[in-house]
Coordinates of C-alpha atoms in Angstrom, one line a residue:
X233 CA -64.4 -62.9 -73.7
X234 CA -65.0 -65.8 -76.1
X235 CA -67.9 -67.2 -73.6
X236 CA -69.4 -63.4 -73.9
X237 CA -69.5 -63.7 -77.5
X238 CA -71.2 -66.9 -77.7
X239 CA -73.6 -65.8 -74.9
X240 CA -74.1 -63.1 -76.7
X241 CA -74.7 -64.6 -80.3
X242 CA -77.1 -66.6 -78.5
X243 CA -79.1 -63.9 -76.9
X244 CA -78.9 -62.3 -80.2
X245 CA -80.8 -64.9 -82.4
X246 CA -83.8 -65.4 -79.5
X247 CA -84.2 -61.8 -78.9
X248 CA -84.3 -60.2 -82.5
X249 CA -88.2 -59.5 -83.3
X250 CA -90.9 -57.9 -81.4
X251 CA -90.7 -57.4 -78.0
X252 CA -94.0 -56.8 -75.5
X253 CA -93.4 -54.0 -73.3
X254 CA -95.0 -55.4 -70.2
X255 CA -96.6 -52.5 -67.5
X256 CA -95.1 -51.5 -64.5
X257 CA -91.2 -51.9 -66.2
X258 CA -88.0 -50.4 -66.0
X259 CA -87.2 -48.0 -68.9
X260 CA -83.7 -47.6 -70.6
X261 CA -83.7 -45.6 -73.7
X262 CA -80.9 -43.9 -75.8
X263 CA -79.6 -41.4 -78.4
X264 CA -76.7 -42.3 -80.4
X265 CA -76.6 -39.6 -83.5
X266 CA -73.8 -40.8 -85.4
X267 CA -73.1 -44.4 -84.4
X268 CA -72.1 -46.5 -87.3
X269 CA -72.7 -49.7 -85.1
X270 CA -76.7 -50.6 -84.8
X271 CA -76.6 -53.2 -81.7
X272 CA -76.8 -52.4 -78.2
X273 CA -76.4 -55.0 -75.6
X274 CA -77.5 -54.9 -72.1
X275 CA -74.5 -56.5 -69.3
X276 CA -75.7 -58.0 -66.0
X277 CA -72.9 -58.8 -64.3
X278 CA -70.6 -60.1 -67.2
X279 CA -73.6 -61.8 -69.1
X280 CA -75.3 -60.3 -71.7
X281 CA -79.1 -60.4 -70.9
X282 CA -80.5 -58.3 -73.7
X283 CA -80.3 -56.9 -77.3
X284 CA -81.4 -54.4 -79.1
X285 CA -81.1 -52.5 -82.5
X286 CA -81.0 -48.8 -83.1
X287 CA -83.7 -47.5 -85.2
X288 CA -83.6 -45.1 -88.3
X289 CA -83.8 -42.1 -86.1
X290 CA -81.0 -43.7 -84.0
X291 CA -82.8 -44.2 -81.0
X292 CA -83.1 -47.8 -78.5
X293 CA -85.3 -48.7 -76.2
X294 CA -84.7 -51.7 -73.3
X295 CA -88.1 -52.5 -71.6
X296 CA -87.0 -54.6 -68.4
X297 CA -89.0 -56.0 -65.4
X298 CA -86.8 -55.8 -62.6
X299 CA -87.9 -55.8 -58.7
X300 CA -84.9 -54.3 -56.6
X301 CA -82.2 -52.1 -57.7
X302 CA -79.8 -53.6 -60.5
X303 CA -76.1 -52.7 -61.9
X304 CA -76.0 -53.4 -65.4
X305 CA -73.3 -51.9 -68.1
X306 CA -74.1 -51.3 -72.0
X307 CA -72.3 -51.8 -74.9
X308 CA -72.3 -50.2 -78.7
X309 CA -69.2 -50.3 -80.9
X310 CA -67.4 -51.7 -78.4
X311 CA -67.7 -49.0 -75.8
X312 CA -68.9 -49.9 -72.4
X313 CA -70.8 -48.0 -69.4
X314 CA -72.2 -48.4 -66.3
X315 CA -75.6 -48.4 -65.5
X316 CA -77.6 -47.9 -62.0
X317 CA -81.3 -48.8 -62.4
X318 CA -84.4 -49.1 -60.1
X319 CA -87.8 -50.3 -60.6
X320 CA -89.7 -48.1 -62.6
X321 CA -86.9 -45.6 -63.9
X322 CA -87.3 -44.2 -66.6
X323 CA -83.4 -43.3 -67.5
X324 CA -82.0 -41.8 -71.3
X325 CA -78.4 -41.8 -72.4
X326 CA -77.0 -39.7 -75.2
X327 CA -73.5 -40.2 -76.6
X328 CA -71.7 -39.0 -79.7
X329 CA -70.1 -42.0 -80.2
X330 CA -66.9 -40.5 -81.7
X331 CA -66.5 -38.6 -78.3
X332 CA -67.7 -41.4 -76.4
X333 CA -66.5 -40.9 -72.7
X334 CA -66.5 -37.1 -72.9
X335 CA -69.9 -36.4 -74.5
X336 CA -72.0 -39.0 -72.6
X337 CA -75.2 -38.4 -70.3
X338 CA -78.4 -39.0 -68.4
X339 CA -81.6 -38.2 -68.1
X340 CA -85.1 -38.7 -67.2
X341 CA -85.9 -40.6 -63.7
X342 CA -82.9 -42.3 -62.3
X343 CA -79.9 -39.6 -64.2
X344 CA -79.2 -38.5 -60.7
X345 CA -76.9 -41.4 -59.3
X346 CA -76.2 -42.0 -62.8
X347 CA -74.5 -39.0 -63.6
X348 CA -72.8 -38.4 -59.8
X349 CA -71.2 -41.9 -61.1
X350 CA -70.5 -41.0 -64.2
X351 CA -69.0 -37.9 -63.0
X352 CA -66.7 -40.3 -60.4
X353 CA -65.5 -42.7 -63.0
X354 CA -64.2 -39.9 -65.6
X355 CA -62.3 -38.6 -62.8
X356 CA -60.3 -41.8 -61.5
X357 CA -58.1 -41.4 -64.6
X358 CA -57.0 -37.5 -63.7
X359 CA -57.3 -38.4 -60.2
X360 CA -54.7 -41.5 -60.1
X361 CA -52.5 -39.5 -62.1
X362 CA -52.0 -36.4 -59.8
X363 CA -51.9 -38.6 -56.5
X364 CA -49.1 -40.5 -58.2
X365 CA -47.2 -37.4 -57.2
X366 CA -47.5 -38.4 -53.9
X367 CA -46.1 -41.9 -53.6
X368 CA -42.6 -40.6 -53.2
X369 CA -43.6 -38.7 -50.2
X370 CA -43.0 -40.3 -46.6
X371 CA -45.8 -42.5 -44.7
X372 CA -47.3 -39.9 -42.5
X373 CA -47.0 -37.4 -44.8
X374 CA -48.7 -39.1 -47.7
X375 CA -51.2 -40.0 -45.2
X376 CA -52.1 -36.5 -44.1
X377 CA -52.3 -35.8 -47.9
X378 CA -55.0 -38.7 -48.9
X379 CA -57.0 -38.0 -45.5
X380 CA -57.5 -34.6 -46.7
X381 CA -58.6 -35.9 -50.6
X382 CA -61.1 -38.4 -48.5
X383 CA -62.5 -35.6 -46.6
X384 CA -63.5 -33.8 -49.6
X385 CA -64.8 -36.6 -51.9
X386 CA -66.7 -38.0 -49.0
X387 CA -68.1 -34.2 -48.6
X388 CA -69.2 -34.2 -52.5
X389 CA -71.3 -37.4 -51.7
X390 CA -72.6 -36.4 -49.0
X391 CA -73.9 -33.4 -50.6
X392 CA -74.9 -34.8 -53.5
X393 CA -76.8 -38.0 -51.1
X394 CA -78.5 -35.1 -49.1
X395 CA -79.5 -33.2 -51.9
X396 CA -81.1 -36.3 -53.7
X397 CA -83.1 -37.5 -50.6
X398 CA -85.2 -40.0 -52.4
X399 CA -81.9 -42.3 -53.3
X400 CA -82.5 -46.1 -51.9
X401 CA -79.5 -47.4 -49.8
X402 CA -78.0 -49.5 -52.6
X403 CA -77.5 -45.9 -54.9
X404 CA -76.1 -44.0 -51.5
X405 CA -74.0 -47.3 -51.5
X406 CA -72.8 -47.2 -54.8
X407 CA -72.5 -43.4 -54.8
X408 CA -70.0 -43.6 -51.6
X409 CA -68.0 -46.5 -53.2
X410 CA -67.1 -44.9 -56.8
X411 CA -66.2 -41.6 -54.8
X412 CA -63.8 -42.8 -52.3
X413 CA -62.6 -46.5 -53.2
X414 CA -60.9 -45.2 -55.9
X415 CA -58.6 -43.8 -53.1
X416 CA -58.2 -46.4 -50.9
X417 CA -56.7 -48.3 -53.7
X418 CA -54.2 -45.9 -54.1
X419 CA -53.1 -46.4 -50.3
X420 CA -53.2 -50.0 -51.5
X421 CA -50.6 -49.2 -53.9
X422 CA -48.5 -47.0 -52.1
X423 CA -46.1 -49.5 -50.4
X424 CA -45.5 -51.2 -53.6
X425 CA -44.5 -47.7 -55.1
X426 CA -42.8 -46.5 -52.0
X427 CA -40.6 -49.1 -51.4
X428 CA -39.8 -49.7 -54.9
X429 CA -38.5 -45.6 -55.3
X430 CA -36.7 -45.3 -51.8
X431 CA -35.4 -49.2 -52.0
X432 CA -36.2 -49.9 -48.3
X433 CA -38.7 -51.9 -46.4
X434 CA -41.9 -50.1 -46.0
X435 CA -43.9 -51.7 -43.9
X436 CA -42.2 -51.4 -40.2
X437 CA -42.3 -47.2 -41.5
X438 CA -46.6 -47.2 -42.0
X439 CA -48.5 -45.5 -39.0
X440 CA -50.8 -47.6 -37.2
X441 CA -53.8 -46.3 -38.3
X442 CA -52.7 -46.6 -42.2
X443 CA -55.1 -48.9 -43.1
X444 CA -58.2 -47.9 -40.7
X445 CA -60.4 -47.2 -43.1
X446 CA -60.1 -51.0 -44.1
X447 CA -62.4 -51.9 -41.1
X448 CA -65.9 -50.0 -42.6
X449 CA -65.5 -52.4 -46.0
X450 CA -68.1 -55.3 -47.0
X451 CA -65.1 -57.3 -48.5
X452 CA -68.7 -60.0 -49.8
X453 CA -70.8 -57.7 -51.3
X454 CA -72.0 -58.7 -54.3
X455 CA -74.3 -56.4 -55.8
X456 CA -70.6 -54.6 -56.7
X457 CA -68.4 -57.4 -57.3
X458 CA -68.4 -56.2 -61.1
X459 CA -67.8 -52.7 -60.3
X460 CA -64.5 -51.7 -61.3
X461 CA -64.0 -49.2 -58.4
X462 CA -65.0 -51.7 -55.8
X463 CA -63.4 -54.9 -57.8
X464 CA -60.2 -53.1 -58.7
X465 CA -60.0 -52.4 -55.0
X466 CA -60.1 -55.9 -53.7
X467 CA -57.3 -56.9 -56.6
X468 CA -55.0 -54.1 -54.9
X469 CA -55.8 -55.4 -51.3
X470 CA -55.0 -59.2 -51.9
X471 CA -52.0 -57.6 -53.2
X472 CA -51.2 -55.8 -50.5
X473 CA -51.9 -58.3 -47.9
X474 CA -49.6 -60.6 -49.9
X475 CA -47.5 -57.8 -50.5
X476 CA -47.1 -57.2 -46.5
X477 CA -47.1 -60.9 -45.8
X478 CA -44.2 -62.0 -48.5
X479 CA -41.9 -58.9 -46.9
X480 CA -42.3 -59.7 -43.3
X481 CA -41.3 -63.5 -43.9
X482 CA -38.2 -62.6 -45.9
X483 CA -37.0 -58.9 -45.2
X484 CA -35.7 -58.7 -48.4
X485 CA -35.9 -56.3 -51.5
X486 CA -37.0 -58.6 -54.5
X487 CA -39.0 -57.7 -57.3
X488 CA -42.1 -59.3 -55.8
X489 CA -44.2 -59.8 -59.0
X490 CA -41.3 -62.2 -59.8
X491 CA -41.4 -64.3 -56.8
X492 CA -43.7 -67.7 -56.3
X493 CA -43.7 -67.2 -52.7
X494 CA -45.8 -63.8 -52.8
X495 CA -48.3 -65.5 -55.5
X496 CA -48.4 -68.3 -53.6
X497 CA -49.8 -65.9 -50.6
X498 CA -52.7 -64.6 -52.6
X499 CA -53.9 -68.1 -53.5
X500 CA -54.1 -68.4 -49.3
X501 CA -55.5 -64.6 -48.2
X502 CA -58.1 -64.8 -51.4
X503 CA -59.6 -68.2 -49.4
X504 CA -59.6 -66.6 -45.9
X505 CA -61.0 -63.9 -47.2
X506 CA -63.8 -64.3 -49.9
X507 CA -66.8 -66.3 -49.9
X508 CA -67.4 -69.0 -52.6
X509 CA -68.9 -66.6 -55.3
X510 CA -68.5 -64.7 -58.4
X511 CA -65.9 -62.2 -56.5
X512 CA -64.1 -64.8 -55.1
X513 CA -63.6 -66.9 -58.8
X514 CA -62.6 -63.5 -60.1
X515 CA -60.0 -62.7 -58.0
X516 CA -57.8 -66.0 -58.5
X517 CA -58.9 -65.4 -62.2
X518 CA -56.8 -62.4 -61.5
X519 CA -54.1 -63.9 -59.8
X520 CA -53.7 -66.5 -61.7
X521 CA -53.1 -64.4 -64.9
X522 CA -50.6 -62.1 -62.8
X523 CA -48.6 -65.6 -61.7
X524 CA -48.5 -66.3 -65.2
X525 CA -47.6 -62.7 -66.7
X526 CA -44.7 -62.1 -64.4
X527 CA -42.7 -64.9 -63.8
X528 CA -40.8 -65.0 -66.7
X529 CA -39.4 -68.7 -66.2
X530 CA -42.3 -71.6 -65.0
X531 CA -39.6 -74.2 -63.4
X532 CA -42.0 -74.4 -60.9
X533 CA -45.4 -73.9 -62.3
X534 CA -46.8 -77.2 -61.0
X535 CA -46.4 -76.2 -57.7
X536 CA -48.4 -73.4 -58.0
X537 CA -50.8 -75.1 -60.5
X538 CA -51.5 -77.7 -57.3
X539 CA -52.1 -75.3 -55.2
X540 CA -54.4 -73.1 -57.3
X541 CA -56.1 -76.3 -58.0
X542 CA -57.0 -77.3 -54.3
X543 CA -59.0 -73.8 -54.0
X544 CA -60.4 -73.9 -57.0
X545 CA -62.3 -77.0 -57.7
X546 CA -65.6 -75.3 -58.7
X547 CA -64.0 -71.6 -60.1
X548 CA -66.5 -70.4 -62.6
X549 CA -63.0 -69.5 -64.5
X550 CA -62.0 -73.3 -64.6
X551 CA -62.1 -74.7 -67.8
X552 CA -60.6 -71.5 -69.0
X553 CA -57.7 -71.4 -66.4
X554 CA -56.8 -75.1 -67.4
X555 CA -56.5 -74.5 -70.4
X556 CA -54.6 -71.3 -69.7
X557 CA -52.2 -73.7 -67.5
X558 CA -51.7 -76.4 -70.5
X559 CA -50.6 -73.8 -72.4
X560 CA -48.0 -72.3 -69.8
X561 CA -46.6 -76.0 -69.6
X562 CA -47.0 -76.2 -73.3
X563 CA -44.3 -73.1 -73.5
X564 CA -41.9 -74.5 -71.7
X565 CA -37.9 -74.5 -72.4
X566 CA -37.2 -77.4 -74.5
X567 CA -40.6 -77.8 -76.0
X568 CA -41.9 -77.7 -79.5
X569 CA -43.9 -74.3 -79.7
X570 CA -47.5 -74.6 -80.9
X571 CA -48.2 -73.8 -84.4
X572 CA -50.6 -71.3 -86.2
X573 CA -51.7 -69.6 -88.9
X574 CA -49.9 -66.8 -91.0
X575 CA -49.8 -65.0 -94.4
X576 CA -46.2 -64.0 -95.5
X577 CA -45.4 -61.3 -97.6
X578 CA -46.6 -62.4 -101.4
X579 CA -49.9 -63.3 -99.9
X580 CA -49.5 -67.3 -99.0
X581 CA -50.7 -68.4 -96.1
X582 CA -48.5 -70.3 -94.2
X583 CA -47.9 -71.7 -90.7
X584 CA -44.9 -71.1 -87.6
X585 CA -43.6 -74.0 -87.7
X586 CA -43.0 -73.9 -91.9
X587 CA -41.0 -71.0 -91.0
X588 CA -38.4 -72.1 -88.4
X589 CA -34.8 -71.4 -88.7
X590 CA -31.8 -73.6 -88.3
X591 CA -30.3 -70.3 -86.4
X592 CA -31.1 -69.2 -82.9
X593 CA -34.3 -67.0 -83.5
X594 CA -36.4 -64.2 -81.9
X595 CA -39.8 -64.1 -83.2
X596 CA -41.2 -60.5 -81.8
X597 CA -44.8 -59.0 -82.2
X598 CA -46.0 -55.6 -83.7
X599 CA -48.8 -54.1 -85.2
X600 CA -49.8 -52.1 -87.6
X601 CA -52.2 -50.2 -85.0
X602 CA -50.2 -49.4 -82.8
X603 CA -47.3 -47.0 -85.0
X604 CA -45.5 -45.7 -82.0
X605 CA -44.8 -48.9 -79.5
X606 CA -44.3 -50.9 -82.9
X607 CA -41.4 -48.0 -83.7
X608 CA -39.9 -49.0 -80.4
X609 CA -40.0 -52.5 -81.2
X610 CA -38.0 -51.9 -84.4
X611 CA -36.0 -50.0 -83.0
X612 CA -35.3 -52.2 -80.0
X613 CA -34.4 -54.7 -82.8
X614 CA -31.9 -53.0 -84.6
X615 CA -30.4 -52.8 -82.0
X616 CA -29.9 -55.9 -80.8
X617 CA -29.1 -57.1 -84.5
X618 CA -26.2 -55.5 -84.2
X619 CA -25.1 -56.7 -80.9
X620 CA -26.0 -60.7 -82.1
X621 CA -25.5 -60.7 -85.8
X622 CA -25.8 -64.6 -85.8
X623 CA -29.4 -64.4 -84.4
X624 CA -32.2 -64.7 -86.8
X625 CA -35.2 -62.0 -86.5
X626 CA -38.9 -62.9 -87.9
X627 CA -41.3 -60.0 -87.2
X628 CA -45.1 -61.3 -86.7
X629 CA -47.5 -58.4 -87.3
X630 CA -50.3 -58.7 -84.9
X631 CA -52.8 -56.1 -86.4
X632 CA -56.2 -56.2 -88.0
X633 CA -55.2 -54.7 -91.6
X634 CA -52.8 -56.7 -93.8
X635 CA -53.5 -54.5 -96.6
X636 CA -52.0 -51.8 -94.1
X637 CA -49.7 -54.4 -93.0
X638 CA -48.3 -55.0 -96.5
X639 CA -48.1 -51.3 -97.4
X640 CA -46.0 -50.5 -94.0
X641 CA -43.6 -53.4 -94.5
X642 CA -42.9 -52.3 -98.6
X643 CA -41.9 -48.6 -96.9
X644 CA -39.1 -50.1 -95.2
X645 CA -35.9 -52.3 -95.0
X646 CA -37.3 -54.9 -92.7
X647 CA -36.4 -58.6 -91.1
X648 CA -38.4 -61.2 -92.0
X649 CA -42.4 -60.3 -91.8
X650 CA -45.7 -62.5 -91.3
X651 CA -49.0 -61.2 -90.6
X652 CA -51.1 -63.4 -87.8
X653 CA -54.5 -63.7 -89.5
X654 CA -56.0 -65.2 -86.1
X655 CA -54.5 -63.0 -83.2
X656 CA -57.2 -64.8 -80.7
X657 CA -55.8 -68.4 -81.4
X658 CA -52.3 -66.8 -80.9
X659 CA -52.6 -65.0 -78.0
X660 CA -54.0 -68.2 -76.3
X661 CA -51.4 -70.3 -77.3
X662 CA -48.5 -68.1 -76.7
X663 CA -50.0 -66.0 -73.7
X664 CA -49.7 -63.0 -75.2
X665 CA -50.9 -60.0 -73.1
X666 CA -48.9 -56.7 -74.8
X667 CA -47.5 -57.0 -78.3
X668 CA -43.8 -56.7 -76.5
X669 CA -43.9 -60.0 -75.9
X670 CA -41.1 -62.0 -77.6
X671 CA -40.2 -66.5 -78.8
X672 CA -36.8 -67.3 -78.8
X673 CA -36.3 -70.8 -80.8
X674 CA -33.4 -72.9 -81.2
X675 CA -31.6 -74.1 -84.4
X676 CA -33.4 -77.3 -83.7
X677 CA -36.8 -75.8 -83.4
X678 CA -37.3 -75.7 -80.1
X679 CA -38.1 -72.7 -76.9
X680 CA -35.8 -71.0 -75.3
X681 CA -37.7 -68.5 -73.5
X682 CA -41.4 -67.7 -74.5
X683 CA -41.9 -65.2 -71.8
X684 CA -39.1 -62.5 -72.3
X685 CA -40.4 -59.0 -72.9
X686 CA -38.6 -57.9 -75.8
X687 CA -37.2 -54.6 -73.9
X688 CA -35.5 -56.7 -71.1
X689 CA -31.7 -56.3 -70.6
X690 CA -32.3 -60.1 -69.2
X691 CA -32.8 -60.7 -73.2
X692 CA -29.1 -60.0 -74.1
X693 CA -28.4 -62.3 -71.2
X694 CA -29.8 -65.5 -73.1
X695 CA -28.6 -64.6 -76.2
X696 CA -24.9 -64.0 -74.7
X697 CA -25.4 -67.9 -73.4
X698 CA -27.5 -69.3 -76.2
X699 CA -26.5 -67.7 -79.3
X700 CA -22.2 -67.9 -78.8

C-alpha cells in the first residue's frame, strides 16, 4: 500500500498537464455527478499507470495506446473497479459515488464483458453467503448441490459468450472465470468448514471426483493473476492442498491455522506449483501474513523465517516481508515493545513507552469509526476488569477523528485513553490487522503476549498465570 502511494504521487506530478490524445487509442471515459474527490487513477496490475482529474462538468477522460487486451482497475475516493479493455474501445462508466457498487455501469464499445463482470462480481457476495448453507451438508450431497449451481452459471456465460460473438478469447476467458471460480473456491473451502462443524476428518469422506474440475485450470496465467476471482481462488487451493496434506500426515483434529506444520506445507506446494512471477510472490505474500496472523506465539518463527527465505530470494514482496519478520521477532515475549506516537486526553502528545505501568497491563485497540465492534471491546473489558482487578487497562483509540475521539471518551466512565495519531506506523510495528488485537506488558515494561485477540478465553489464561 505505501509503495502504491508513492508510485502513485509520482505518476501524479509527471502526468498533471496536457495530454496528446494520440489516433488509433483506447478510450476510457466517465461520469461521476456528485463525487467530492477530483482524481482518478488508472491500476495495471497493482501499479498505478495513469492520472487524471475530473472536470467542472464532472467528467474524465483516459486516452491509452494499448495493443492486446488489458485488465486494469480504477480508483476515485477510494473505491476500486475492474476494468476489461481492448484496442480501440471506446468504454464509459457512471457511478453515483454515494451508491458506488450498486449504481455503477458501462457503456459505449467494450460495456458488454464489462457489465457481464460487473454483474458476476456483485453477486459473489450474495452468492458465498447462501452456499454457506451448504457446508454442513455431507460430501456427495454438497457436491450434487454445487454441480447443479455450475451448471447454471456456466449456462449464463455461455449465453451471454454466444450472444456477444465478436468477444476475443481473453474476454470469453475472463467472462468464464468470474462466473464459475467463484464456486470452485467454495469447494475449496468446504473441508475446512466441514470438518470444523462435524469435528471428524474429511478427507477419506470426499468422492473421487471432488476436485475434477481442478484439471481444466491454468494455475500460470497471468493476464489474471490480479483478478480477485481467479487470485482468491489460488489462495484457497494452496490452502487446501496444505490443508489435505497437514491432515493425512497427522490424523488429527487441530485448529490448523494455528499449526507451523500446515504453513510450513504452503511454503512447499506454492514452489511446486507456481512459476517465478507476480502470482507466485503474491501468494507467499499471502501466506506469510496468514503464518503471522494466526500463530498467536512465534517460539518458532525462525524456522519458518528460513524456510520462507530459501523460496523467496527474489519475492517482489521482500523488502516488505523482512521487515514484516523484524517486527514479529521485535514482538516477542520478554522484549521491550516499540514505541510511538500518541495524544492523551488534555491534548499532549506523548509516546507508549511514557505511559507504561509498574502493574501487569492490557493495552487494547478501538476506534471511534467503528461504534459497534468498539462497544464489544468495552464491553469485553469490563469484563475482564472485574475478573483481574490488579490488571491495569489503557485503551488506544485507533480512529481518524480525535475531535470525535475526545467527545466519545468525555460521554463515558472510561480506563485510561490515548489517541494513535499515526495508525500506519502502529499497525507496522505491532502487526495489527483488526482493531481486536491486544499488548499485554509487564510491571517491568516488557511483552507478554502481543498477539492475543482480545476476545480469547486463552486471554484469562495468561492473566490467571501472569497477573496472581
Amino acid at each position: 500500500m505505501m509503495m502504491r502511494k508513492l508510485l502513485l504521487l509520482t505518476l501524479i506530478i509527471t502526468l498533471v498537464g496536457c495530454k496528446k490524445q494520440p489516433t488509433n487509442s483506447t478510450f476510457f471515459t466517465g461520469f461521476f455527478p456528485n463525487s467530492k474527490d477530483s482524481l482518478v487513477v488508472l491500476y495495471a496490475n497493482d501499479t498505478p499507470i495513469d492520472t487524471t482529474f475530473l472536470n467542472k462538468d464532472k467528467n474524465f477522460t483516459f486516452s491509452l495506446n494499448i495493443k492486446e487486451s488489458k485488465l486494469y482497475n480504477f480508483e476515485i475516493g477510494g473505491k476500486y473497479q475492474y476494468v476489461f479493455l481492448e484496442p480501440l474501445d471506446s468504454l464509459v462508466v457512471y457511478a453515483n459515488t454515494l451508491r458506488f457498487e450498486e449504481s455503477i455501469s458501462f457503456s459505449g464499445k467494450g460495456s458488454a464483458i464489462n457489465n457481464f463482470l460487473l454483474s458476476q462480481l456483485s453477486n459473489i457476495d450474495i452468492q458465498s453467503d447462501e452456499l454457506k448453507k451448504y457446508h454442513s451438508l455431507p460430501p456427495i450431497t454438497y457436491k450434487e448441490k454445487i454441480d447443479s449451481i455450475l451448471i447454471i452459471k456456466k449456462k449464463e456465460c455461455d449465453n451471454f459468450i454466444k450472444n456477444h460473438p465478436y468477444l476475443s478469447e481473453k474476454a470469453k476467458n475472463i467472462a468464464l472465470v468470474s462466473s464459475i471460480f467463484p464456486l470452485y473456491k467454495e469447494i475449496e473451502i468446504y473441508p475446512f468448514i466441514y470438518q470444523d462443524k462435524n469435528k471428524n476428518l474429511t478427507n477419506h469422506l470426499l468422492p473421487s471426483d471432488f476436485y475434477n474440475y481442478r484439471k481444466q485450470i491454468d494455475y500460470n496465467n497471468s493476464f489474471l493473476e490480479y483478478y480477485r476471482p481467479y487470485y482468491s481462488y489460488m489462495v484457497m487451493y494452496v490452502n487446501n492442498l496444505a490443508f489435505t496434506k497437514y491432515t493425512h500426515n497427522n490424523s488429527t483434529l487441530v485448529d490448523l491455522n494455528r499449526e507451523l506444520g500446515f504453513h510450513l506445507e504452503k511454503i512447499k506446494i506454492i514452489d511446486s506449483l507456481f512459476n517465478k512471477g507476480s502470482l507466485r510472490d503474491n501468494l507467499y505474500r499471502n501466506a506469510a501474513y496468514a503464518y503471522i496472523f494466526n500463530i498467536q506465539e512465534h517460539a518458532q518463527y525462525q524456522d519458518y523465517f528460513d524456510k520462507f527465505a530459501k523460496y523467496n530470494k527474489d519475492n517482489e514482496h521482500k523488502a516488505e516481508l523482512d521487515k514484516v519478520f523484524k517486527n514479529v521477532i521485535a514482538l516477542q515475549a520478554g522484549q521491550i515493545p516499540p514505541d510511538f506516537d500518541l495524544i492523551d486526553t488534555k491534548g499532549s502528545l506523548t509516546k507508549f513507552s511514557a505511559i507504561q505501568k509498574p502493574e501487569v497491563t492490557i493495552y487494547y485497540f478501538w476506534s471511534v469509526n467503528q461504534r459497534e465492534l468498539s462497544n464489544l471491546i468495552f464491553n469485553r473489558i469490563a469484563q475482564l476488569k472485574s475478573l483481574f482487578p490488579n490488571v491495569k487497562f489503557v485503551g488506544i483509540d485507533i480512529g481518524q477523528d480525535k475531535n470525535q475521539w475526545r467527545k466519545r471518551i468525555s460521554e463515558n466512565q472510561w480506563t485510561d485513553q490515548y489517541h494513535s495519531i499515526n495508525f500506519m506506523d502502529l499497525s507496522q510495528k505491532f502487526l495489527i490487522n483488526n482493531i481486536n488485537k491486544s499488548v499485554i506488558i509487564d510491571k517491568n515494561g516488557r511483552i507478554i503476549s502481543a498477539f492475543e485477540d482480545i476476545f480469547s478465553p486463552n486471554l484469562e489464561k495468561i492473566l490467571l498465570y501472569k497477573a496472581s
